[in-house]
Coordinates of C-alpha atoms and ligand atoms in Angstrom, one line a residue:
M27 CA -19.9 -47.5 -9.7
A28 CA -19.6 -43.9 -8.5
T29 CA -18.8 -43.4 -4.9
A30 CA -20.0 -40.3 -3.1
S31 CA -17.1 -38.0 -2.2
P32 CA -16.8 -37.5 1.6
L33 CA -18.2 -34.3 2.9
P34 CA -15.4 -31.7 3.4
K35 CA -14.4 -31.3 7.1
P36 CA -15.9 -28.3 8.8
M37 CA -13.5 -25.3 8.9
S38 CA -13.5 -25.4 12.7
Q39 CA -11.9 -28.9 12.6
L40 CA -9.0 -28.1 10.2
S41 CA -6.5 -26.5 12.6
R42 CA -6.5 -27.1 16.3
A43 CA -4.4 -24.0 16.9
V44 CA -6.8 -21.7 15.1
T45 CA -9.9 -23.3 16.7
E46 CA -8.4 -22.9 20.2
W47 CA -7.6 -19.3 19.5
V48 CA -11.1 -18.6 18.0
E49 CA -12.6 -20.3 21.1
S50 CA -10.6 -18.0 23.5
V51 CA -11.6 -14.9 21.6
R52 CA -15.3 -16.1 21.6
A53 CA -15.2 -16.4 25.3
L54 CA -13.7 -13.0 25.7
T55 CA -15.8 -11.0 23.2
Q56 CA -19.2 -12.9 23.6
P57 CA -20.5 -12.8 20.0
A58 CA -24.0 -14.0 19.2
E59 CA -22.7 -16.2 16.4
V60 CA -19.4 -17.4 14.9
R61 CA -19.0 -17.8 11.1
W62 CA -16.0 -19.3 9.4
C63 CA -15.2 -17.9 6.0
E64 CA -14.9 -20.6 3.3
G65 CA -13.8 -18.1 0.6
T66 CA -16.4 -18.7 -2.0
R67 CA -18.0 -16.2 -4.2
A68 CA -21.4 -17.4 -3.3
E69 CA -20.6 -16.8 0.4
R70 CA -19.5 -13.2 -0.3
E71 CA -22.6 -12.5 -2.4
A72 CA -24.9 -13.8 0.4
L73 CA -23.1 -11.6 2.9
M74 CA -23.5 -8.6 0.7
A75 CA -27.2 -9.3 0.2
E76 CA -27.5 -9.5 4.0
L77 CA -25.8 -6.1 4.4
V78 CA -28.0 -4.6 1.7
R79 CA -31.1 -5.8 3.6
D80 CA -29.7 -4.3 6.8
G81 CA -29.1 -1.0 5.1
E82 CA -25.3 -1.2 5.7
L83 CA -24.5 -1.5 2.0
L84 CA -26.2 0.3 -0.9
R85 CA -26.5 -1.5 -4.3
L86 CA -25.4 0.8 -7.1
D87 CA -27.2 1.1 -10.5
P88 CA -27.0 -2.6 -11.7
H89 CA -27.0 -1.7 -15.4
A90 CA -24.1 0.8 -15.4
F91 CA -22.3 -0.7 -12.3
P92 CA -23.2 -4.4 -12.1
D93 CA -22.3 -6.0 -8.7
C94 CA -21.1 -2.7 -7.3
Y95 CA -21.9 -1.5 -3.8
L96 CA -21.5 1.6 -1.7
Y97 CA -20.4 1.6 1.9
R98 CA -20.4 4.7 4.1
S99 CA -18.1 4.6 7.0
D100 CA -18.6 6.6 10.2
P101 CA -17.6 10.3 9.3
A102 CA -15.0 10.2 12.1
D103 CA -13.5 7.0 10.7
V104 CA -12.2 7.7 7.2
A105 CA -8.4 7.1 7.3
R106 CA -5.6 5.5 9.1
V107 CA -4.8 6.8 12.6
E108 CA -1.0 6.8 12.9
H109 CA -1.1 8.5 16.3
L110 CA -3.1 5.5 17.7
T111 CA -0.9 2.8 16.0
Y112 CA 1.7 1.1 18.2
I113 CA 4.5 -1.3 18.0
C114 CA 4.6 -3.3 21.2
T115 CA 8.0 -4.9 21.7
A116 CA 9.8 -5.9 24.8
S117 CA 12.5 -3.3 24.2
K118 CA 11.4 0.3 23.3
E119 CA 14.6 0.8 21.2
D120 CA 13.5 -2.1 18.9
A121 CA 10.5 -0.1 17.9
G122 CA 12.6 3.0 17.4
P123 CA 11.9 6.7 17.2
N124 CA 9.8 6.1 14.1
N125 CA 7.1 4.3 16.1
N126 CA 4.7 4.8 19.0
W127 CA 5.6 2.2 21.5
M128 CA 3.8 0.5 24.4
D129 CA 5.1 -2.4 26.5
P130 CA 3.4 -5.6 25.4
Q131 CA 1.9 -6.4 28.9
S132 CA 0.2 -3.0 29.3
A133 CA -1.0 -3.1 25.7
H134 CA -2.5 -6.5 26.1
A135 CA -4.2 -5.4 29.4
K136 CA -5.6 -2.3 27.8
M137 CA -6.9 -4.2 24.7
H138 CA -8.3 -7.0 26.9
E139 CA -10.6 -4.6 28.6
L140 CA -11.7 -3.1 25.3
F141 CA -12.4 -6.5 23.8
R142 CA -14.3 -7.9 26.8
G143 CA -17.9 -8.5 25.7
C144 CA -17.4 -6.1 22.7
M145 CA -19.1 -8.5 20.2
R146 CA -22.4 -9.1 22.1
A147 CA -25.3 -9.3 19.7
R148 CA -22.8 -9.2 16.8
T149 CA -21.4 -11.9 14.5
L150 CA -17.7 -13.0 14.8
Y151 CA -16.2 -13.7 11.4
V152 CA -13.1 -15.9 11.1
I153 CA -11.1 -15.2 8.0
P154 CA -8.1 -17.4 7.3
Y155 CA -6.0 -15.8 4.6
C156 CA -2.8 -16.2 2.7
M157 CA -0.6 -13.2 1.8
G158 CA 0.9 -14.3 -1.6
P159 CA 0.3 -17.0 -4.1
I160 CA -1.2 -19.9 -2.1
D161 CA 1.5 -22.4 -3.2
S162 CA 4.4 -19.9 -2.9
P163 CA 7.2 -20.6 -0.3
L164 CA 7.4 -16.8 0.0
A165 CA 3.7 -16.4 1.1
R166 CA 2.7 -16.2 4.7
C167 CA -0.7 -16.9 6.4
G168 CA -2.8 -15.2 9.0
V169 CA -6.2 -15.4 10.5
E170 CA -8.3 -12.3 11.1
I171 CA -11.2 -12.3 13.5
T172 CA -13.5 -9.4 13.1
D173 CA -17.1 -8.3 14.0
S174 CA -17.4 -6.2 10.9
A175 CA -19.0 -7.8 7.8
Y176 CA -17.6 -4.9 5.7
V177 CA -14.1 -5.8 6.9
A178 CA -14.8 -9.5 6.2
I179 CA -15.9 -8.7 2.6
N180 CA -12.9 -6.5 2.0
M181 CA -10.5 -9.3 3.2
M182 CA -12.2 -11.8 0.9
I183 CA -11.4 -9.4 -2.0
M184 CA -8.0 -8.3 -0.9
T185 CA -6.5 -11.7 0.0
R186 CA -6.6 -15.4 -0.9
S187 CA -8.9 -16.3 1.9
G188 CA -10.9 -19.2 3.2
R189 CA -10.4 -23.0 3.2
A190 CA -7.2 -23.2 1.1
A191 CA -5.5 -20.7 3.4
L192 CA -6.7 -22.6 6.5
E193 CA -5.4 -25.9 5.0
R194 CA -2.0 -24.3 4.5
I195 CA -2.1 -23.0 8.1
A196 CA -2.9 -26.5 9.4
R197 CA 0.1 -27.9 7.4
E198 CA 2.5 -25.2 8.6
G199 CA 1.3 -24.7 12.1
T200 CA 2.1 -20.9 12.2
F201 CA -0.1 -17.9 11.4
V202 CA -0.4 -14.2 12.3
R203 CA -3.3 -13.7 14.7
G204 CA -5.2 -10.5 14.0
L205 CA -8.1 -9.6 16.3
H206 CA -10.3 -6.7 15.2
S207 CA -13.5 -5.2 16.6
T208 CA -15.2 -2.0 15.4
G209 CA -16.1 -1.3 19.0
E210 CA -18.2 1.8 19.3
L211 CA -16.0 3.9 16.9
D212 CA -15.1 6.3 19.7
P213 CA -11.9 8.0 18.5
N214 CA -10.7 8.1 22.1
R215 CA -11.0 4.3 22.4
R216 CA -9.3 3.4 19.2
F217 CA -5.9 1.5 19.1
I218 CA -4.0 -0.5 16.5
M219 CA -1.5 -2.6 18.4
H220 CA 1.2 -4.8 16.9
F221 CA 3.1 -7.5 18.7
P222 CA 5.8 -8.6 16.2
E223 CA 7.5 -10.9 18.7
E224 CA 4.2 -12.8 19.1
L225 CA 3.1 -12.5 15.5
S226 CA -0.1 -10.8 16.6
I227 CA -2.2 -7.7 16.0
E228 CA -5.1 -6.2 18.1
S229 CA -7.2 -3.5 16.5
F230 CA -10.2 -1.8 18.2
G231 CA -12.4 1.1 17.4
S232 CA -12.1 1.7 13.7
G233 CA -13.6 -0.1 10.7
Y234 CA -11.5 1.6 8.1
G235 CA -8.9 0.4 5.6
G236 CA -5.4 0.0 7.0
N237 CA -6.8 0.2 10.6
A238 CA -9.1 -2.8 10.1
L239 CA -8.1 -4.9 7.1
L240 CA -5.4 -6.5 9.1
G241 CA -3.8 -8.5 6.3
K242 CA -2.7 -5.3 4.6
K243 CA -0.6 -2.7 6.4
C244 CA -0.6 -4.4 9.9
H245 CA 0.4 -7.9 8.7
A246 CA 2.0 -7.5 5.3
L247 CA 4.1 -4.5 6.3
R248 CA 4.5 -4.0 10.1
I249 CA 4.7 -7.7 11.2
A250 CA 6.2 -8.9 7.9
S251 CA 9.0 -6.3 8.0
W252 CA 10.0 -7.6 11.3
Q253 CA 9.9 -11.3 10.1
A254 CA 11.7 -10.2 6.9
R255 CA 14.6 -8.7 8.9
D256 CA 15.0 -12.0 10.8
E257 CA 14.8 -14.1 7.6
G258 CA 16.8 -12.0 5.2
W259 CA 14.2 -10.4 2.9
L260 CA 12.3 -7.1 2.6
A261 CA 8.5 -6.2 3.1
E262 CA 7.9 -2.9 1.4
H263 CA 5.2 -0.3 0.6
M264 CA 5.8 -0.8 -3.1
L265 CA 4.0 -1.4 -6.4
I266 CA 5.4 -4.0 -8.8
V267 CA 5.0 -3.3 -12.5
G268 CA 6.2 -5.2 -15.7
L269 CA 7.3 -3.1 -18.7
R270 CA 7.6 -4.7 -22.1
S271 CA 9.6 -2.6 -24.5
P272 CA 9.0 -2.4 -28.2
R273 CA 12.0 -4.7 -28.5
G274 CA 10.0 -7.4 -26.6
E275 CA 12.0 -7.4 -23.4
T276 CA 10.1 -7.4 -20.1
H277 CA 11.6 -5.8 -17.0
Y278 CA 10.0 -5.5 -13.6
V279 CA 10.2 -2.4 -11.5
A280 CA 9.2 -1.9 -7.8
A281 CA 8.3 1.6 -6.6
A282 CA 7.7 3.0 -3.1
F283 CA 5.7 6.2 -2.9
P284 CA 3.9 7.4 0.3
S285 CA 0.2 6.9 0.7
A286 CA -1.9 8.6 -2.0
C287 CA 1.2 9.5 -4.0
G288 CA 0.7 7.5 -7.2
K289 CA 1.5 3.7 -6.7
T290 CA -1.8 2.4 -8.0
N291 CA -1.7 4.8 -11.0
L292 CA 1.9 3.9 -11.9
A293 CA 1.2 0.2 -11.5
M294 CA -1.5 0.3 -14.2
L295 CA -0.3 3.1 -16.5
I296 CA -1.3 3.3 -20.1
P297 CA 1.5 4.1 -22.5
P298 CA 1.1 7.4 -24.4
D299 CA 0.1 7.0 -28.1
S300 CA 3.5 8.5 -29.0
M301 CA 5.2 5.5 -27.4
P302 CA 3.9 2.6 -29.6
G303 CA 5.0 -0.9 -28.8
W304 CA 5.2 -0.5 -25.0
Q305 CA 3.1 -2.7 -22.8
V306 CA 2.5 -2.5 -19.1
F307 CA 1.5 -5.3 -16.7
T308 CA 0.5 -4.8 -13.0
V309 CA 1.8 -7.3 -10.5
G310 CA 0.9 -5.3 -7.4
D311 CA -0.2 -1.7 -6.5
D312 CA 0.7 -1.3 -2.8
I313 CA 2.9 -4.0 -1.2
A314 CA 5.9 -6.0 -2.3
W315 CA 7.8 -8.8 -0.6
L316 CA 11.3 -8.9 -2.0
H317 CA 13.6 -11.9 -1.6
P318 CA 17.2 -12.3 -2.8
G319 CA 17.1 -15.2 -5.3
P320 CA 19.6 -18.0 -6.0
D321 CA 20.6 -16.1 -9.2
G322 CA 21.8 -13.0 -7.2
R323 CA 18.8 -11.0 -8.3
L324 CA 15.9 -9.6 -6.1
W325 CA 12.6 -11.4 -6.6
A326 CA 9.2 -9.9 -5.7
I327 CA 5.7 -11.2 -5.0
N328 CA 2.6 -9.1 -4.3
P329 CA 1.1 -10.5 -1.1
E330 CA -2.3 -9.1 -2.0
A331 CA -5.0 -10.3 -4.4
G332 CA -6.9 -7.0 -4.8
Y333 CA -6.7 -3.2 -4.8
F334 CA -7.9 -0.8 -2.1
G335 CA -7.4 2.2 -4.2
V336 CA -7.9 6.0 -4.0
V337 CA -11.1 6.9 -6.0
P338 CA -10.9 10.7 -6.6
G339 CA -8.9 11.6 -9.7
T340 CA -9.7 8.3 -11.4
N341 CA -11.0 9.0 -15.0
P342 CA -10.4 7.9 -18.6
Q343 CA -7.7 10.5 -19.0
T344 CA -5.6 9.8 -15.9
N345 CA -6.2 6.0 -15.6
R346 CA -8.5 4.4 -18.1
N347 CA -7.6 0.9 -16.8
A348 CA -8.7 1.7 -13.3
Y349 CA -11.8 3.6 -14.6
E350 CA -12.8 0.4 -16.5
M351 CA -11.9 -1.9 -13.7
I352 CA -14.2 -0.3 -11.1
R353 CA -17.3 -0.5 -13.2
R354 CA -18.2 -4.0 -12.0
D355 CA -17.8 -6.2 -8.9
T356 CA -16.5 -3.3 -6.9
L357 CA -17.0 -2.1 -3.3
F358 CA -16.9 1.7 -3.0
T359 CA -16.3 3.4 0.3
N360 CA -17.3 7.0 1.0
V361 CA -18.0 8.2 -2.6
A362 CA -20.9 10.4 -3.6
L363 CA -24.0 9.4 -5.5
T364 CA -25.8 10.7 -8.6
A365 CA -29.6 10.8 -8.9
D366 CA -29.5 7.5 -10.7
Q367 CA -27.6 5.6 -8.0
R368 CA -24.2 5.8 -9.7
P369 CA -21.1 6.5 -7.8
W370 CA -19.5 9.9 -8.2
W371 CA -16.2 11.5 -7.2
E372 CA -14.1 14.6 -7.9
G373 CA -12.3 14.3 -11.2
L374 CA -15.1 12.3 -12.9
P375 CA -16.0 14.1 -16.1
E376 CA -19.6 12.8 -16.2
G377 CA -22.6 12.8 -13.9
T378 CA -23.7 15.2 -11.1
P379 CA -23.5 14.4 -7.4
V380 CA -26.7 14.8 -5.5
I381 CA -25.8 12.9 -2.3
D382 CA -22.5 13.4 -0.6
W383 CA -20.2 10.7 0.9
Q384 CA -22.0 11.1 4.3
G385 CA -25.4 10.5 2.7
R386 CA -26.5 14.1 2.9
P387 CA -27.9 16.2 0.0
Y388 CA -24.7 17.5 -1.7
D389 CA -23.8 21.1 -0.8
P390 CA -20.5 22.3 -2.2
S391 CA -20.0 24.7 0.7
R392 CA -19.5 21.6 2.9
G393 CA -16.5 20.4 1.0
P394 CA -16.0 17.7 -1.7
A395 CA -18.8 15.3 -2.6
A396 CA -16.7 12.3 -2.3
H397 CA -14.3 12.0 0.6
P398 CA -10.7 12.7 -0.6
N399 CA -9.7 9.3 0.9
S400 CA -12.7 7.5 -0.6
R401 CA -11.6 4.0 -1.9
F402 CA -12.5 1.2 -4.2
T403 CA -12.0 -2.5 -3.3
V404 CA -11.7 -4.7 -6.3
A405 CA -10.1 -8.1 -7.2
S406 CA -6.8 -7.7 -9.2
K407 CA -8.1 -10.2 -11.8
H408 CA -10.5 -7.4 -13.0
N409 CA -7.5 -5.2 -13.9
P410 CA -7.3 -5.2 -17.7
C411 CA -3.5 -5.1 -17.5
C412 CA -3.1 -7.6 -14.7
S413 CA 0.2 -9.6 -15.1
T414 CA 0.1 -13.3 -15.8
H415 CA 2.7 -13.6 -13.0
V416 CA 0.5 -12.5 -10.1
D417 CA 0.1 -16.2 -9.0
D418 CA 3.7 -17.2 -9.9
P419 CA 5.1 -18.8 -6.7
R420 CA 8.6 -17.5 -7.5
G421 CA 7.5 -13.9 -8.1
V422 CA 9.2 -11.7 -10.7
P423 CA 12.9 -10.4 -10.9
I424 CA 13.3 -6.7 -10.2
S425 CA 15.5 -4.6 -12.5
A426 CA 15.0 -1.2 -10.8
I427 CA 13.7 0.2 -7.5
I428 CA 12.2 3.6 -7.4
F429 CA 11.6 5.9 -4.4
G430 CA 9.5 9.0 -4.7
G431 CA 7.5 11.6 -2.9
R432 CA 5.1 14.5 -3.5
R433 CA 7.3 17.6 -3.5
R434 CA 6.2 20.9 -5.0
E435 CA 9.9 21.9 -5.1
V436 CA 13.4 20.7 -4.5
A437 CA 13.2 17.1 -5.9
P438 CA 13.8 16.9 -9.6
L439 CA 11.7 14.7 -11.9
V440 CA 14.2 11.8 -11.6
Y441 CA 17.7 11.0 -10.5
E442 CA 19.6 7.7 -10.1
A443 CA 21.6 6.7 -7.1
R444 CA 25.3 6.1 -7.5
D445 CA 25.1 2.5 -6.2
W446 CA 23.1 0.4 -3.7
A447 CA 24.4 2.1 -0.5
H448 CA 23.7 5.5 -1.9
G449 CA 20.3 4.2 -3.0
V450 CA 19.5 3.2 0.6
L451 CA 20.3 6.8 1.6
V452 CA 18.1 8.1 -1.2
G453 CA 15.3 6.0 0.2
A454 CA 16.0 7.0 3.8
S455 CA 15.9 10.7 2.7
V456 CA 12.4 10.6 1.2
A457 CA 10.2 13.5 2.3
S458 CA 6.7 14.0 1.0
E459 CA 3.6 16.2 1.5
T460 CA 1.0 14.5 3.7
T461 CA -2.2 13.3 2.1
A462 CA -5.8 12.3 3.1
A463 CA -4.8 8.7 3.5
A464 CA -4.0 9.3 7.2
V465 CA -5.8 11.5 9.8
G466 CA -4.1 14.9 10.2
Q467 CA -3.1 18.0 8.3
V468 CA -2.7 17.5 4.5
G469 CA 0.0 19.1 2.4
V470 CA 2.8 19.5 5.0
V471 CA 6.2 18.0 4.1
R472 CA 7.3 15.2 6.4
R473 CA 10.0 12.6 6.4
D474 CA 8.8 9.3 5.0
P475 CA 11.8 7.0 4.5
M476 CA 11.1 4.4 1.8
A477 CA 7.4 5.4 2.1
M478 CA 7.5 3.3 5.3
Q479 CA 7.2 5.9 8.1
P480 CA 3.7 4.6 9.1
F481 CA 4.5 1.0 8.3
C482 CA 8.0 -0.1 9.4
G483 CA 7.5 -2.6 12.3
Y484 CA 10.9 -1.8 13.9
N485 CA 13.6 0.8 14.4
F486 CA 14.4 2.5 11.1
A487 CA 18.2 2.5 11.9
D488 CA 18.0 -1.3 12.0
Y489 CA 15.9 -1.3 8.9
W490 CA 18.4 0.7 6.9
R491 CA 21.2 -1.6 8.1
H492 CA 19.1 -4.5 6.9
W493 CA 18.6 -2.9 3.5
L494 CA 22.4 -2.5 3.3
T495 CA 22.9 -6.2 4.2
V496 CA 20.4 -7.4 1.7
G497 CA 22.1 -5.3 -1.0
A498 CA 25.5 -6.8 -0.2
K499 CA 24.0 -10.3 -0.9
L500 CA 22.9 -9.4 -4.4
T501 CA 25.3 -10.1 -7.2
R502 CA 22.9 -8.4 -9.7
P503 CA 21.2 -5.7 -7.5
P504 CA 18.5 -3.5 -9.0
R505 CA 19.5 0.0 -9.7
I506 CA 17.9 2.6 -7.5
F507 CA 16.2 5.8 -8.6
H508 CA 14.2 8.7 -7.1
V509 CA 11.2 10.4 -8.8
N510 CA 8.9 13.3 -8.2
W511 CA 5.8 13.6 -10.4
F512 CA 4.5 16.5 -8.3
R513 CA 6.9 19.5 -8.9
R514 CA 4.9 22.7 -9.4
D515 CA 5.4 26.1 -10.9
P516 CA 5.0 29.3 -8.8
Q517 CA 1.3 29.4 -9.7
G518 CA 0.8 25.9 -8.3
K519 CA 0.5 24.1 -11.6
F520 CA 2.1 20.7 -12.0
L521 CA 5.1 21.0 -14.3
W522 CA 5.0 17.3 -15.4
P523 CA 1.8 15.8 -16.9
G524 CA 2.3 12.6 -15.0
Y525 CA 0.2 9.4 -15.3
G526 CA 0.9 7.6 -18.6
E527 CA 3.6 10.1 -19.5
N528 CA 5.6 8.7 -16.5
L529 CA 6.5 5.8 -18.8
R530 CA 9.1 8.1 -20.4
V531 CA 10.9 8.3 -17.1
L532 CA 10.7 4.5 -16.6
A533 CA 12.0 3.9 -20.1
W534 CA 15.1 6.0 -19.3
M535 CA 15.6 3.9 -16.2
L536 CA 15.5 0.7 -18.2
E537 CA 18.0 2.1 -20.7
R538 CA 20.2 3.1 -17.8
C539 CA 20.0 -0.5 -16.5
A540 CA 21.1 -1.7 -19.9
D541 CA 23.9 0.9 -20.0
K542 CA 22.4 2.5 -23.0
A543 CA 21.2 6.0 -21.8
G544 CA 23.2 9.0 -20.8
A545 CA 23.2 10.9 -17.6
V546 CA 25.0 13.7 -15.8
D547 CA 26.2 13.9 -12.2
G548 CA 24.1 16.4 -10.4
G549 CA 25.8 16.0 -7.0
I550 CA 22.7 14.4 -5.5
G551 CA 22.9 11.5 -8.1
L552 CA 22.7 11.0 -11.8
L553 CA 20.2 12.9 -13.9
P554 CA 19.1 12.6 -17.5
R555 CA 20.0 15.5 -19.8
P556 CA 16.9 16.8 -21.6
E557 CA 18.0 14.9 -24.7
D558 CA 18.3 11.6 -22.7
L559 CA 14.5 11.5 -22.1
N560 CA 12.1 10.5 -24.9
T561 CA 9.7 13.5 -25.0
Q562 CA 8.6 12.9 -28.6
G563 CA 4.9 13.7 -29.0
M564 CA 4.7 15.6 -25.7
A565 CA 3.7 19.3 -25.5
L566 CA 6.4 20.1 -23.0
E567 CA 8.3 23.4 -23.2
P568 CA 12.1 23.1 -23.2
E569 CA 12.2 25.5 -20.2
T570 CA 9.8 23.3 -18.3
L571 CA 11.9 20.2 -18.9
R572 CA 15.0 22.1 -17.9
A573 CA 13.2 23.1 -14.7
L574 CA 12.1 19.6 -14.0
L575 CA 15.7 18.3 -14.3
S576 CA 17.3 21.1 -12.4
V577 CA 19.1 20.8 -9.0
D578 CA 19.1 24.0 -7.0
A579 CA 22.3 23.7 -5.1
E580 CA 21.2 26.1 -2.4
L581 CA 17.9 24.3 -1.7
W582 CA 19.7 21.0 -1.8
R583 CA 22.4 22.0 0.7
K584 CA 19.5 22.9 3.0
E585 CA 17.8 19.5 2.2
I586 CA 21.0 17.6 3.0
A587 CA 21.4 19.5 6.3
E588 CA 17.8 18.6 7.2
T589 CA 18.3 15.0 6.2
G590 CA 21.4 14.9 8.4
A591 CA 19.6 16.3 11.4
Y592 CA 16.7 13.8 10.8
L593 CA 19.1 10.8 10.6
E594 CA 21.0 11.9 13.7
Q595 CA 18.0 11.1 16.0
Y596 CA 18.8 7.5 15.3
G597 CA 22.0 7.9 17.2
E598 CA 24.5 5.1 17.5
R599 CA 22.3 2.5 15.7
L600 CA 22.4 4.6 12.5
P601 CA 24.7 2.7 10.0
A602 CA 27.9 4.7 9.4
Q603 CA 27.5 4.0 5.6
L604 CA 24.5 6.3 5.4
T605 CA 26.4 9.2 7.0
A606 CA 29.3 8.6 4.6
E607 CA 27.0 8.6 1.6
L608 CA 25.4 11.9 2.8
A609 CA 28.8 13.4 3.2
K610 CA 29.6 12.5 -0.4
S611 CA 26.5 14.3 -1.7
A612 CA 27.2 17.3 0.6
A613 CA 30.8 17.6 -0.7
A614 CA 29.6 17.3 -4.3
L615 CA 27.2 20.2 -3.7
G616 CA 29.9 22.3 -2.0
A617 CA 28.3 22.2 1.4
Ligands
GTP714 P1 -2.3 4.4 -1.4 O1 -3.3 3.5 -1.9 O2 -2.8 5.4 -0.3 O3 -1.0 3.8 -1.0 O4 -2.0 5.4 -2.6 P2 -1.2 5.3 -4.0 O5 0.3 5.5 -3.8 O6 -1.6 4.0 -4.7 O7 -1.7 6.6 -4.9 P3 -2.7 6.6 -6.1 O8 -2.1 6.0 -7.4 O9 -4.0 6.2 -5.7 O10 -2.7 8.2 -6.4 C1 -3.2 9.1 -5.4 C2 -3.6 10.4 -6.0 O11 -2.5 11.0 -6.8 C3 -4.7 10.3 -7.0 O12 -5.6 11.4 -6.8 C4 -4.1 10.4 -8.3 O13 -4.9 10.9 -9.3 C5 -2.9 11.3 -8.1 N1 -1.7 10.9 -9.0 C6 -1.3 9.7 -9.2 N2 -0.3 9.7 -10.2 C7 -0.1 11.0 -10.5 C8 0.8 11.7 -11.4 O14 1.7 11.1 -12.1 N3 0.7 13.0 -11.4 C9 -0.2 13.7 -10.7 N4 -0.2 15.0 -10.8 N5 -1.1 13.1 -9.8 C10 -1.0 11.8 -9.7
SPV715 C1 -2.3 3.7 2.4 O1 -2.8 4.5 3.2 O2 -1.1 3.6 2.1 C2 -3.3 2.7 1.8 C3 -4.7 2.7 2.3 O3 -2.9 2.0 0.9 S1 -4.8 1.8 3.8 O4 -5.3 0.5 3.5 O5 -5.8 2.5 4.6 O6 -3.5 1.8 4.4
MN716 MN1 -0.6 2.3 0.6

């Protein structure tokens, strides 16, 4: 005889610690209603339908873009706000010169006042989530409380959320507490506060991306980098990609580029026709958690389950995988619209924008139709080249680490670090032109070590020391490289075609890892000679390739002096090994 299975326990009864915290937040913020997120697709669809009814979401043409929606954020809330983002540690030195700092007591007091009664007449959503495969010992859980349904939907796509995550939290007893309210979107009452010593985050006044989806940059980078230092691993702003060579060997590479500098594109690149037999698999496009494994290699998991990617520039030529991926089941933020309710953005070869990202009739004199930091949110399982290892609890072994930036001059297409310690200096020296991913001027070169300037939850000097310590533990460390896809000619044209063609550079790296490719010492590190790169089938002038692989000693002596001055501000905490590595490069360049 069949027995009726018992009703599942209500979410609010699974973890006493979570329930008590939700209750205290409810008392403080005074919402009209509390909703616990179960993490089902039906629940997400119901929530989207509600938002469509309320006019907060727009349903896109269901024939061309099934299950796709458009969300328009407040025009003054379109990017991360680094100047309003704080690390609140007991000691200011622990946050370091790389972070804004506030003492935890003052920060809590300030946020308490902002949160008091802020959810009146709103719904409070409780989203338990797991960063990483749900059964991986490397994964970590958190709970986000938010009064934004848009944020809740994004978190449901970007993380493994709901009941399974809450069950893991109930078993483990620890979780990161992330409290978020959209507030009244006043840029003067907007703060993103991190309390790494308490494993908590408080975010008020923005509903956008990295300010509000607290599992992403706030937890998986700022809080996790602090935990990683204590526990002996690394939390990095890196994509993870698998490359299968025509010989049938698969190697995994992790790459750190600053925001809007090419991670999503490299993570899902399509091999050029003239490189038959290569296959590419995406493990992650933005964040990697890297652990020294028992075999002396570095192993990586992607803590996320979806992509929050830059829309402009996505087209069949640059990234056909992404272009196909965002044609269904995708949430668009701040793109333009065509007359037939299709999304439109700069770089799209078809369609005509009639409504801009702010919902106004499109007028080119007012700037681009889609916001330059417009984004898509989509589950990674929709990526046509998603790796079968995304749910692998052990992660994947990393053969090479790449650092890179957006530099119109100075940095060559690629170079290899002499060894791990030099690689840490190469990472620490990254400088890149700013982009629309953060509020502020675009196109100015700034220091962005390891692409972590906005995301490292502690003092960079301690972080570099930690990188050196982790490297010393690895008996088979990944080789470290630096790339620059963005070098330009004096007319401003990119010298390198980029996108799929970047595989040629990755192929050279893998050959280097196998000791099969040549290189020359360029003083700053090892560079391929033109003949070491596979450029077969490319229309690249020999002079262009030579320019891409050139090291201008004069410019580099200046670069090294600037790097030295930058590192000096970290004072006594700066590891002496970095200074020694910099001195080696300076000597090699005759400085
Ligand atoms: P975040 O999500 O902000 O961390 O960005 P990301 O690092 O994932 O950058 P993404 O891949 O989204 O690329 C950002 C912009 O750079 C897009 O407009 C791309 O079209 C452009 N881009 C990416 N790769 C290349 C490349 O190889 N060459 C050139 N010229 N542009 C590129
Ligand atoms: C970035 O800015 O690096 C992003 C987008 O990946 S956000 O989620 O806003 O941080
Ligand atoms: Mn990013």
